[in-house]
mmCIF file of C-alpha atoms and ligand atoms in Angstrom:
data_model
loop_
_atom_site.group_PDB
_atom_site.id
_atom_site.type_symbol
_atom_site.label_atom_id
_atom_site.label_comp_id
_atom_site.label_asym_id
_atom_site.label_seq_id
_atom_site.Cartn_x
_atom_site.Cartn_y
_atom_site.Cartn_z
ATOM 1 C CA MET A 1 22.862 14.795 -2.672
ATOM 2 C CA LYS A 2 24.751 12.400 -4.988
ATOM 3 C CA LYS A 3 25.034 12.233 -8.704
ATOM 4 C CA THR A 4 23.691 8.735 -9.167
ATOM 5 C CA ILE A 5 24.827 6.970 -12.793
ATOM 6 C CA ILE A 6 22.365 4.718 -14.141
ATOM 7 C CA LEU A 7 24.315 2.183 -16.520
ATOM 8 C CA LYS A 8 21.822 -0.156 -18.822
ATOM 9 C CA VAL A 9 23.658 -3.712 -18.429
ATOM 10 C CA SER A 10 22.980 -7.086 -19.772
ATOM 11 C CA SER A 11 24.001 -10.546 -18.912
ATOM 12 C CA GLU A 12 24.026 -11.740 -22.548
ATOM 13 C CA ASN A 13 26.551 -9.086 -23.577
ATOM 14 C CA LEU A 14 28.688 -8.040 -20.525
ATOM 15 C CA GLU A 15 29.712 -4.049 -21.568
ATOM 16 C CA LEU A 16 33.066 -4.315 -19.602
ATOM 17 C CA GLU A 17 33.557 -0.655 -20.024
ATOM 18 C CA LYS A 18 30.693 -0.129 -17.831
ATOM 19 C CA ILE A 19 31.477 -3.001 -15.356
ATOM 20 C CA SER A 20 34.851 -1.459 -15.104
ATOM 21 C CA LEU A 21 33.736 1.840 -14.399
ATOM 22 C CA ALA A 22 31.430 0.801 -11.560
ATOM 23 C CA ALA A 23 34.207 -1.597 -10.083
ATOM 24 C CA LYS A 24 36.241 1.662 -10.097
ATOM 25 C CA ILE A 25 34.054 3.135 -7.931
ATOM 26 C CA ILE A 26 33.837 0.323 -5.839
ATOM 27 C CA ARG A 27 37.337 0.238 -5.155
ATOM 28 C CA GLN A 28 37.441 4.050 -4.867
ATOM 29 C CA GLY A 29 35.250 4.221 -1.661
ATOM 30 C CA GLY A 30 31.901 4.157 -3.537
ATOM 31 C CA LEU A 31 28.520 2.688 -3.723
ATOM 32 C CA VAL A 32 27.260 0.572 -6.780
ATOM 33 C CA ALA A 33 23.654 -0.999 -7.038
ATOM 34 C CA PHE A 34 23.824 -4.435 -8.838
ATOM 35 C CA PRO A 35 21.600 -6.907 -9.798
ATOM 36 C CA THR A 36 22.092 -10.313 -8.452
ATOM 37 C CA GLU A 37 19.453 -13.332 -8.974
ATOM 38 C CA THR A 38 17.674 -12.753 -6.056
ATOM 39 C CA VAL A 39 17.227 -9.239 -5.775
ATOM 40 C CA TYR A 40 19.421 -6.091 -6.422
ATOM 41 C CA GLY A 41 22.296 -5.378 -3.977
ATOM 42 C CA LEU A 42 23.901 -2.352 -2.817
ATOM 43 C CA GLY A 43 27.560 -2.795 -2.764
ATOM 44 C CA ALA A 44 30.623 -1.191 -1.347
ATOM 45 C CA ASP A 45 34.356 -2.767 -1.036
ATOM 46 C CA ALA A 46 33.349 -5.296 2.005
ATOM 47 C CA LEU A 47 37.284 -4.666 3.473
ATOM 48 C CA ASN A 48 36.857 -0.641 3.444
ATOM 49 C CA PRO A 49 35.253 0.169 6.839
ATOM 50 C CA ARG A 50 34.521 3.698 5.657
ATOM 51 C CA ALA A 51 32.938 2.550 2.201
ATOM 52 C CA VAL A 52 30.855 -0.032 4.498
ATOM 53 C CA ARG A 53 29.701 2.523 6.706
ATOM 54 C CA GLU A 54 28.389 4.636 3.852
ATOM 55 C CA ILE A 55 25.856 1.681 2.820
ATOM 56 C CA TYR A 56 24.652 1.909 6.542
ATOM 57 C CA ALA A 57 23.995 5.443 5.814
ATOM 58 C CA ALA A 58 22.384 5.089 2.230
ATOM 59 C CA LYS A 59 19.624 2.972 3.394
ATOM 60 C CA ASN A 60 19.285 3.943 6.978
ATOM 61 C CA ARG A 61 20.255 0.549 8.146
ATOM 62 C CA PRO A 62 20.881 -0.175 12.100
ATOM 63 C CA LEU A 63 24.295 -0.265 12.420
ATOM 64 C CA ASP A 64 23.634 -3.864 14.400
ATOM 65 C CA ASN A 65 22.199 -5.116 10.817
ATOM 66 C CA PRO A 66 25.472 -7.316 9.264
ATOM 67 C CA ILE A 67 26.010 -7.627 5.679
ATOM 68 C CA ILE A 68 26.427 -10.278 3.587
ATOM 69 C CA VAL A 69 30.088 -10.384 1.419
ATOM 70 C CA HIS A 70 29.584 -11.504 -1.919
ATOM 71 C CA VAL A 71 32.628 -12.935 -3.858
ATOM 72 C CA ALA A 72 33.444 -14.352 -7.479
ATOM 73 C CA ASN A 73 35.845 -17.351 -6.303
ATOM 74 C CA LYS A 74 35.860 -19.858 -3.628
ATOM 75 C CA GLU A 75 39.226 -18.748 -1.901
ATOM 76 C CA ASP A 76 38.078 -15.648 -1.000
ATOM 77 C CA VAL A 77 36.157 -17.648 1.431
ATOM 78 C CA TYR A 78 39.295 -19.185 2.962
ATOM 79 C CA ARG A 79 40.492 -15.122 3.167
ATOM 80 C CA LEU A 80 37.290 -14.069 4.878
ATOM 81 C CA ALA A 81 36.272 -16.963 7.140
ATOM 82 C CA GLU A 82 38.004 -19.254 9.668
ATOM 83 C CA ASP A 83 37.242 -22.676 10.369
ATOM 84 C CA VAL A 84 35.506 -23.466 7.303
ATOM 85 C CA PRO A 85 33.842 -27.287 7.528
ATOM 86 C CA GLU A 86 34.048 -29.721 5.558
ATOM 87 C CA PHE A 87 30.259 -29.781 4.804
ATOM 88 C CA ALA A 88 30.501 -25.901 3.684
ATOM 89 C CA GLU A 89 32.641 -27.224 0.700
ATOM 90 C CA LYS A 90 29.961 -29.643 -0.171
ATOM 91 C CA LEU A 91 27.575 -26.686 0.270
ATOM 92 C CA MET A 92 29.423 -24.461 -1.791
ATOM 93 C CA GLU A 93 30.091 -27.401 -4.871
ATOM 94 C CA SER A 94 25.931 -27.971 -4.888
ATOM 95 C CA PHE A 95 24.908 -24.535 -4.764
ATOM 96 C CA TRP A 96 27.064 -21.846 -5.910
ATOM 97 C CA PRO A 97 27.283 -19.457 -7.837
ATOM 98 C CA GLY A 98 23.325 -19.429 -6.297
ATOM 99 C CA PRO A 99 20.815 -17.778 -3.556
ATOM 100 C CA LEU A 100 22.972 -19.344 -0.467
ATOM 101 C CA THR A 101 24.487 -17.226 2.049
ATOM 102 C CA LEU A 102 26.831 -19.147 4.619
ATOM 103 C CA VAL A 103 27.250 -18.012 7.745
ATOM 104 C CA LEU A 104 30.761 -18.600 9.037
ATOM 105 C CA LYS A 105 33.350 -17.810 12.085
ATOM 106 C CA ALA A 106 34.991 -14.473 10.629
ATOM 107 C CA SER A 107 38.946 -13.887 9.745
ATOM 108 C CA SER A 108 40.600 -10.659 11.317
ATOM 109 C CA ILE A 109 40.471 -9.242 7.654
ATOM 110 C CA VAL A 110 36.660 -8.896 7.870
ATOM 111 C CA PRO A 111 35.939 -5.466 9.701
ATOM 112 C CA ARG A 112 33.544 -5.107 12.314
ATOM 113 C CA VAL A 113 31.376 -2.711 10.947
ATOM 114 C CA THR A 114 30.850 -5.274 7.815
ATOM 115 C CA THR A 115 29.693 -8.199 10.164
ATOM 116 C CA GLY A 116 27.450 -5.748 12.620
ATOM 117 C CA GLY A 117 30.015 -6.258 15.157
ATOM 118 C CA LEU A 118 29.472 -9.928 15.395
ATOM 119 C CA ASP A 119 32.408 -12.645 15.053
ATOM 120 C CA THR A 120 31.057 -14.754 12.260
ATOM 121 C CA VAL A 121 30.370 -13.548 8.710
ATOM 122 C CA ALA A 122 27.588 -14.121 5.776
ATOM 123 C CA ILE A 123 28.873 -15.118 2.464
ATOM 124 C CA ARG A 124 27.846 -15.800 -0.729
ATOM 125 C CA MET A 125 28.327 -16.204 -4.830
ATOM 126 C CA PRO A 126 25.857 -14.816 -6.427
ATOM 127 C CA SER A 127 25.342 -16.302 -10.013
ATOM 128 C CA HIS A 128 24.509 -13.292 -11.926
ATOM 129 C CA LYS A 129 26.900 -12.873 -14.431
ATOM 130 C CA VAL A 130 26.952 -8.782 -13.969
ATOM 131 C CA ALA A 131 27.525 -9.508 -10.518
ATOM 132 C CA LEU A 132 30.356 -11.829 -10.896
ATOM 133 C CA ALA A 133 31.812 -9.745 -13.678
ATOM 134 C CA LEU A 134 31.669 -6.466 -11.257
ATOM 135 C CA ILE A 135 33.516 -8.497 -8.045
ATOM 136 C CA ARG A 136 35.871 -9.577 -10.237
ATOM 137 C CA GLU A 137 36.759 -6.553 -11.727
ATOM 138 C CA ALA A 138 36.591 -5.212 -8.478
ATOM 139 C CA GLU A 139 39.145 -7.323 -7.551
ATOM 140 C CA THR A 140 37.747 -7.224 -3.745
ATOM 141 C CA PRO A 141 34.873 -8.893 -1.971
ATOM 142 C CA ILE A 142 31.849 -6.877 -2.074
ATOM 143 C CA ALA A 143 29.374 -5.753 0.871
ATOM 144 C CA ALA A 144 26.061 -5.674 -0.361
ATOM 145 C CA PRO A 145 22.617 -5.769 1.631
ATOM 146 C CA SER A 146 19.201 -5.688 -0.767
ATOM 147 C CA ALA A 147 19.031 -2.367 -2.254
ATOM 148 C CA ASN A 148 16.212 -0.485 -0.499
ATOM 149 C CA LEU A 149 15.646 2.087 1.890
ATOM 150 C CA ALA A 150 15.606 0.016 5.507
ATOM 151 C CA GLY A 151 12.207 -1.947 5.783
ATOM 152 C CA ARG A 152 11.106 -1.466 2.304
ATOM 153 C CA PRO A 153 10.434 -4.510 0.025
ATOM 154 C CA SER A 154 13.628 -5.866 -1.639
ATOM 155 C CA PRO A 155 14.074 -4.548 -5.106
ATOM 156 C CA THR A 156 13.646 -6.441 -7.709
ATOM 157 C CA MET A 157 14.036 -3.896 -10.510
ATOM 158 C CA ALA A 158 16.142 -1.217 -11.185
ATOM 159 C CA GLU A 159 13.081 1.123 -10.899
ATOM 160 C CA HIS A 160 12.736 0.021 -7.281
ATOM 161 C CA VAL A 161 15.951 1.144 -6.447
ATOM 162 C CA ILE A 162 15.704 4.310 -7.910
ATOM 163 C CA GLN A 163 12.374 5.074 -5.968
ATOM 164 C CA ASP A 164 14.390 4.583 -3.085
ATOM 165 C CA LEU A 165 18.571 5.575 -3.376
ATOM 166 C CA TYR A 166 18.421 8.039 -6.316
ATOM 167 C CA GLY A 167 20.678 10.675 -5.208
ATOM 168 C CA ARG A 168 22.102 8.581 -1.927
ATOM 169 C CA ILE A 169 24.607 6.331 -4.193
ATOM 170 C CA ASP A 170 26.924 6.817 -7.326
ATOM 171 C CA VAL A 171 25.957 4.255 -9.469
ATOM 172 C CA ILE A 172 22.817 1.657 -10.358
ATOM 173 C CA LEU A 173 23.637 -0.984 -12.971
ATOM 174 C CA ASP A 174 20.245 -1.683 -14.482
ATOM 175 C CA ALA A 175 19.929 -5.381 -15.778
ATOM 176 C CA GLY A 176 16.298 -5.630 -15.921
ATOM 177 C CA PRO A 177 13.813 -7.929 -13.287
ATOM 178 C CA THR A 178 15.673 -10.178 -11.188
ATOM 179 C CA ASN A 179 15.014 -13.981 -11.689
ATOM 180 C CA ILE A 180 14.292 -15.166 -8.068
ATOM 181 C CA GLY A 181 12.755 -12.428 -6.225
ATOM 182 C CA VAL A 182 13.057 -13.337 -2.899
ATOM 183 C CA GLU A 183 16.564 -13.059 -0.917
ATOM 184 C CA SER A 184 19.159 -15.681 -0.788
ATOM 185 C CA THR A 185 18.535 -18.336 2.306
ATOM 186 C CA VAL A 186 20.822 -17.609 4.905
ATOM 187 C CA LEU A 187 22.446 -20.454 6.662
ATOM 188 C CA ASP A 188 24.405 -20.534 9.775
ATOM 189 C CA LEU A 189 27.350 -23.133 9.621
ATOM 190 C CA THR A 190 28.248 -22.121 13.210
ATOM 191 C CA HIS A 191 25.108 -23.834 14.769
ATOM 192 C CA ASP A 192 24.987 -27.940 14.772
ATOM 193 C CA PRO A 193 22.665 -28.801 12.748
ATOM 194 C CA PRO A 194 23.159 -25.799 10.408
ATOM 195 C CA GLN A 195 20.328 -23.493 10.609
ATOM 196 C CA ILE A 196 18.376 -21.809 8.179
ATOM 197 C CA LEU A 197 18.161 -17.908 9.957
ATOM 198 C CA ARG A 198 16.241 -16.768 6.725
ATOM 199 C CA PRO A 199 14.559 -18.435 4.190
ATOM 200 C CA GLY A 200 14.904 -17.738 0.358
ATOM 201 C CA GLY A 201 15.858 -18.868 -2.990
ATOM 202 C CA THR A 202 17.767 -22.250 -1.864
ATOM 203 C CA THR A 203 15.069 -23.944 -0.353
ATOM 204 C CA TYR A 204 14.904 -26.375 2.867
ATOM 205 C CA GLU A 205 14.268 -29.493 0.660
ATOM 206 C CA GLU A 206 17.392 -28.875 -1.263
ATOM 207 C CA LEU A 207 19.404 -28.376 1.492
ATOM 208 C CA LYS A 208 18.388 -31.226 3.650
ATOM 209 C CA ARG A 209 19.095 -33.440 0.515
ATOM 210 C CA ILE A 210 22.613 -32.578 0.633
ATOM 211 C CA LEU A 211 23.341 -32.121 4.556
ATOM 212 C CA GLY A 212 20.947 -34.516 5.621
ATOM 213 C CA ARG A 213 20.419 -32.709 8.733
ATOM 214 C CA VAL A 214 19.426 -28.938 8.803
ATOM 215 C CA SER A 215 16.955 -26.951 10.975
ATOM 216 C CA ILE A 216 15.286 -23.706 11.097
ATOM 217 C CA HIS A 217 15.419 -21.112 13.418
ATOM 218 C CA PRO A 218 11.983 -20.609 15.419
ATOM 219 C CA ALA A 219 11.645 -16.842 14.284
ATOM 220 C CA ALA A 220 11.950 -17.826 10.511
ATOM 221 C CA LEU A 221 8.701 -20.098 10.682
ATOM 222 C CA ALA A 222 6.964 -17.670 13.541
ATOM 223 C CA ARG A 223 3.330 -16.698 13.127
ATOM 224 C CA ARG A 224 3.831 -14.420 16.537
ATOM 225 C CA GLU A 225 6.468 -12.399 17.053
ATOM 226 C CA ILE A 226 8.993 -14.032 19.379
ATOM 227 C CA HIS A 227 11.908 -12.961 21.228
ATOM 228 C CA ILE A 228 14.950 -13.377 19.225
ATOM 229 C CA GLU A 229 18.707 -13.216 21.300
ATOM 230 C CA HIS A 230 20.733 -10.878 19.256
ATOM 231 C CA ALA A 231 23.617 -12.550 18.841
ATOM 232 C CA ARG A 232 23.122 -15.310 16.408
ATOM 233 C CA SER A 233 20.171 -13.680 14.199
ATOM 234 C CA PRO A 234 20.367 -10.200 13.837
ATOM 235 C CA GLY A 235 18.368 -9.259 10.794
ATOM 236 C CA MET A 236 15.165 -11.255 12.091
ATOM 237 C CA LYS A 237 14.319 -8.310 14.935
ATOM 238 C CA HIS A 238 14.288 -5.307 12.407
ATOM 239 C CA LYS A 239 11.032 -4.618 10.722
ATOM 240 C CA HIS A 240 11.133 -5.630 7.297
ATOM 241 C CA TYR A 241 9.814 -6.023 3.865
ATOM 242 C CA ALA A 242 6.686 -3.744 4.488
ATOM 243 C CA PRO A 243 4.981 -1.674 2.450
ATOM 244 C CA LYS A 244 3.325 1.384 3.179
ATOM 245 C CA ALA A 245 -0.263 -0.205 3.494
ATOM 246 C CA LYS A 246 -1.459 -2.039 6.429
ATOM 247 C CA VAL A 247 -0.886 -5.971 5.873
ATOM 248 C CA VAL A 248 -3.308 -8.650 6.745
ATOM 249 C CA LEU A 249 -2.526 -12.381 5.908
ATOM 250 C CA VAL A 250 -5.084 -14.870 5.787
ATOM 251 C CA GLU A 251 -4.069 -18.501 6.464
ATOM 252 C CA GLY A 252 -5.955 -21.747 6.635
ATOM 253 C CA LYS A 253 -7.724 -24.020 3.835
ATOM 254 C CA PHE A 254 -7.823 -22.289 0.266
ATOM 255 C CA ASN A 255 -11.848 -22.121 0.075
ATOM 256 C CA ALA A 256 -12.147 -21.291 3.571
ATOM 257 C CA VAL A 257 -9.414 -18.370 2.788
ATOM 258 C CA ILE A 258 -11.095 -17.217 -0.137
ATOM 259 C CA ASN A 259 -14.373 -16.617 1.951
ATOM 260 C CA LYS A 260 -12.787 -14.806 4.746
ATOM 261 C CA ILE A 261 -10.853 -12.512 2.470
ATOM 262 C CA ARG A 262 -14.531 -11.460 0.842
ATOM 263 C CA GLU A 263 -16.012 -10.850 3.721
ATOM 264 C CA LEU A 264 -12.847 -8.930 4.929
ATOM 265 C CA ALA A 265 -12.803 -7.074 1.677
ATOM 266 C CA GLN A 266 -16.532 -5.869 2.163
ATOM 267 C CA GLN A 267 -15.750 -4.874 5.695
ATOM 268 C CA TYR A 268 -12.997 -2.793 5.166
ATOM 269 C CA ILE A 269 -14.581 -1.142 1.908
ATOM 270 C CA ARG A 270 -17.711 -0.077 4.189
ATOM 271 C CA GLU A 271 -15.471 1.379 6.352
ATOM 272 C CA GLY A 272 -14.100 3.591 3.663
ATOM 273 C CA LYS A 273 -11.031 1.962 3.274
ATOM 274 C CA LYS A 274 -8.827 1.454 -0.224
ATOM 275 C CA VAL A 275 -8.473 -2.228 -0.277
ATOM 276 C CA GLY A 276 -5.786 -4.508 -2.368
ATOM 277 C CA ILE A 277 -6.246 -8.356 -2.305
ATOM 278 C CA LEU A 278 -2.868 -10.219 -2.696
ATOM 279 C CA ALA A 279 -4.295 -13.444 -4.456
ATOM 280 C CA THR A 280 -3.298 -16.438 -6.408
ATOM 281 C CA ASP A 281 -3.923 -17.586 -9.939
ATOM 282 C CA GLU A 282 -6.186 -19.921 -8.844
ATOM 283 C CA SER A 283 -8.166 -17.652 -6.876
ATOM 284 C CA LEU A 284 -8.358 -14.252 -8.659
ATOM 285 C CA SER A 285 -11.604 -14.476 -10.035
ATOM 286 C CA GLU A 286 -13.333 -15.326 -6.513
ATOM 287 C CA TYR A 287 -12.863 -11.364 -5.852
ATOM 288 C CA ASP A 288 -15.292 -9.154 -6.947
ATOM 289 C CA VAL A 289 -14.075 -5.949 -4.762
ATOM 290 C CA GLY A 290 -10.737 -4.172 -4.188
ATOM 291 C CA ILE A 291 -7.740 -3.886 -6.286
ATOM 292 C CA VAL A 292 -6.817 -7.437 -7.535
ATOM 293 C CA LYS A 293 -3.493 -8.962 -7.792
ATOM 294 C CA SER A 294 -2.194 -12.311 -8.292
ATOM 295 C CA LEU A 295 0.876 -13.476 -6.742
ATOM 296 C CA GLY A 296 1.368 -16.119 -9.221
ATOM 297 C CA SER A 297 0.303 -20.156 -9.557
ATOM 298 C CA ARG A 298 0.043 -22.042 -6.240
ATOM 299 C CA ARG A 299 1.255 -24.929 -8.737
ATOM 300 C CA ASP A 300 4.158 -23.027 -9.106
ATOM 301 C CA LEU A 301 5.404 -21.321 -5.880
ATOM 302 C CA ALA A 302 8.739 -19.688 -7.816
ATOM 303 C CA SER A 303 6.588 -17.379 -9.670
ATOM 304 C CA THR A 304 5.073 -16.295 -6.064
ATOM 305 C CA ALA A 305 8.303 -15.459 -5.128
ATOM 306 C CA LYS A 306 9.309 -13.801 -8.162
ATOM 307 C CA ASN A 307 6.486 -11.341 -8.148
ATOM 308 C CA LEU A 308 6.067 -10.808 -4.287
ATOM 309 C CA PHE A 309 8.127 -7.406 -3.811
ATOM 310 C CA LYS A 310 6.966 -5.584 -7.016
ATOM 311 C CA LEU A 311 3.491 -6.300 -6.100
ATOM 312 C CA PHE A 312 3.753 -4.822 -2.741
ATOM 313 C CA ARG A 313 5.213 -1.804 -4.413
ATOM 314 C CA GLU A 314 2.641 -1.385 -7.100
ATOM 315 C CA PHE A 315 -0.184 -1.967 -4.394
ATOM 316 C CA ASP A 316 1.898 1.447 -3.000
ATOM 317 C CA GLU A 317 1.673 3.238 -6.085
ATOM 318 C CA ASP A 318 -2.282 2.330 -6.075
ATOM 319 C CA GLU A 319 -2.334 3.928 -2.562
ATOM 320 C CA VAL A 320 -4.392 1.037 -1.154
ATOM 321 C CA ASP A 321 -4.730 1.701 3.064
ATOM 322 C CA ILE A 322 -4.698 -1.939 3.412
ATOM 323 C CA ILE A 323 -3.748 -5.232 1.229
ATOM 324 C CA ILE A 324 -5.800 -8.474 2.356
ATOM 325 C CA ALA A 325 -3.285 -11.799 1.304
ATOM 326 C CA GLU A 326 -3.961 -15.226 0.781
ATOM 327 C CA GLY A 327 -1.550 -17.620 2.556
ATOM 328 C CA ILE A 328 0.209 -20.334 0.412
ATOM 329 C CA PRO A 329 1.606 -23.486 1.049
ATOM 330 C CA GLN A 330 4.766 -23.266 3.218
ATOM 331 C CA LYS A 331 7.209 -25.347 0.725
ATOM 332 C CA GLU A 332 9.587 -24.652 -1.378
ATOM 333 C CA LEU A 333 10.134 -21.158 -2.051
ATOM 334 C CA GLY A 334 6.640 -20.444 -0.283
ATOM 335 C CA LEU A 335 8.358 -21.072 2.515
ATOM 336 C CA ALA A 336 10.276 -17.938 1.639
ATOM 337 C CA VAL A 337 7.310 -16.140 0.661
ATOM 338 C CA MET A 338 5.122 -16.915 4.032
ATOM 339 C CA ASN A 339 7.885 -15.553 5.578
ATOM 340 C CA ARG A 340 8.232 -12.349 4.130
ATOM 341 C CA LEU A 341 4.329 -11.860 4.058
ATOM 342 C CA ARG A 342 4.010 -12.584 7.884
ATOM 343 C CA ARG A 343 6.910 -10.115 8.554
ATOM 344 C CA ALA A 344 5.128 -7.204 6.301
ATOM 345 C CA ALA A 345 1.700 -8.126 8.159
ATOM 346 C CA GLY A 346 3.553 -7.482 11.153
ATOM 347 C CA TYR A 347 2.339 -11.067 12.580
ATOM 348 C CA ASN A 348 -1.068 -9.818 11.988
ATOM 349 C CA ILE A 349 -2.567 -12.880 10.624
ATOM 350 C CA ILE A 350 -6.067 -14.448 10.366
ATOM 351 C CA LYS A 351 -6.452 -18.278 10.562
ATOM 352 C CA ALA A 352 -9.591 -19.159 8.167
ATOM 353 C CA ASP A 353 -11.485 -22.651 8.973
HETATM 354 O O1 LIG B 401 19.783 -12.372 -1.904
HETATM 355 C C1 LIG B 401 20.496 -11.759 -1.402
HETATM 356 O O2 LIG B 401 20.672 -12.319 0.136
HETATM 357 C C2 LIG B 401 20.297 -10.108 -1.271
HETATM 358 C C3 LIG B 401 21.696 -10.175 -2.835
HETATM 359 C C4 LIG B 401 21.997 -8.587 -3.005
HETATM 360 O O3 LIG B 401 22.758 -10.679 -2.250
HETATM 361 N N1 LIG B 401 21.034 -9.486 -0.166
HETATM 362 C C5 LIG B 401 20.522 -9.383 0.962
HETATM 363 O O4 LIG B 401 20.968 -8.665 2.019
HETATM 364 O O5 LIG B 401 19.309 -9.652 1.038
HETATM 365 P P1 LIG B 401 20.299 -8.323 3.219
HETATM 366 O O6 LIG B 401 21.535 -7.036 4.266
HETATM 367 O O7 LIG B 401 18.876 -7.567 2.905
HETATM 368 O O8 LIG B 401 19.796 -9.465 4.522
HETATM 369 C C6 LIG B 401 21.020 -9.620 5.154
HETATM 370 C C7 LIG B 401 20.327 -10.862 5.862
HETATM 371 C C8 LIG B 401 19.811 -10.291 7.176
HETATM 372 O O9 LIG B 401 18.825 -10.878 7.699
HETATM 373 C C9 LIG B 401 21.345 -10.284 8.077
HETATM 374 O O10 LIG B 401 20.909 -9.994 9.186
HETATM 375 C C10 LIG B 401 21.718 -11.628 7.952
HETATM 376 O O11 LIG B 401 21.852 -11.860 6.624
HETATM 377 N N2 LIG B 401 23.450 -11.573 8.144
HETATM 378 C C11 LIG B 401 24.208 -10.994 7.596
HETATM 379 N N3 LIG B 401 25.432 -11.482 8.423
HETATM 380 C C12 LIG B 401 25.211 -12.015 9.141
HETATM 381 C C13 LIG B 401 25.881 -13.165 10.154
HETATM 382 N N4 LIG B 401 27.290 -12.811 10.500
HETATM 383 N N5 LIG B 401 25.313 -13.703 10.961
HETATM 384 C C14 LIG B 401 23.805 -14.063 10.731
HETATM 385 N N6 LIG B 401 23.067 -13.329 10.127
HETATM 386 C C15 LIG B 401 23.550 -12.480 9.424
HETATM 387 MG MG1 LIG B 402 17.093 -6.374 3.285
#
């Protein structure tokens, strides 16, 4: 068991001595969990293969699932990647710092363990001030997957990191809840047209406005499990985002969804199960059995992204056997939320009509 140091930090008042301590641990090959605007990351020196291997071990992450490299300046992109196309510039200009990860051809300085054996590297510049300060102070790009145990929901609060990784890592920088709540969008620029491998904090609509042409990997939209060629989208084949409870997702017209969920809840309760319902603000009052929580408003899909992973963990604490979730509109941040819900449900999706 490692001794894990928890340091409270804030974006408003950057206490550089705490950040410097964490940065020093990164430089020495240690593991530091830190806040980003999306979810908490588990960072190590991206160019130190031994340190990156520790990330996989701490998370129980399969070694073929590559890790995003976080940078604090654009120049690093040209050190880490080769063949950076002109439209990559445009994307960095428009969306960085922010929740967009670009997949590019890797340069020879990037260790293979960082890219999970691929010849591409995923790079992003986070906008959280603590993350940027940590990368700058460490003076090296930071490899960081989400700071959860593999398969568990991503952490949106330091408490979640503590639940999963306390005693397994060196430092946790606690800056309170993250702002976006789902991970960054992973965009493959080696594909023509650029392809979204994972929908996330930067929306399809925003990318389309800048790029004109952008595709979405079929697995990112799938309602069923589909066979995935490992070479391009390794993260998709791993089980993900799952609370301990079984998840059932109900999709369809709003009223039909509500009726179906009411019916299913009754049925599960008759079977003796403890039921959680993941509703929305607009439907909250429609349910009179089970533990009911609202994901957020259908009129503000960003609110649903913010709450999703936290509610998964809350339902685990409530020890529900089953979570019945309402589908939400698959646009803007709703696309990322639906992608996480479908995967959490293991594609156990019921169509209500
Ligand atoms: O918002 C985020 O992206 C957070 C914060 C910490 O930055 N990070 C994060 O990392 O979500 P992780 O490891 O949980 O998810 C990274 C995703 C995985 O699906 C992985 O397969 C994919 O990015 N990925 C990484 N490198 C890739 C590459 N070279 N080609 C294709 N996909 C890649
Ligand atoms: Mg993750």
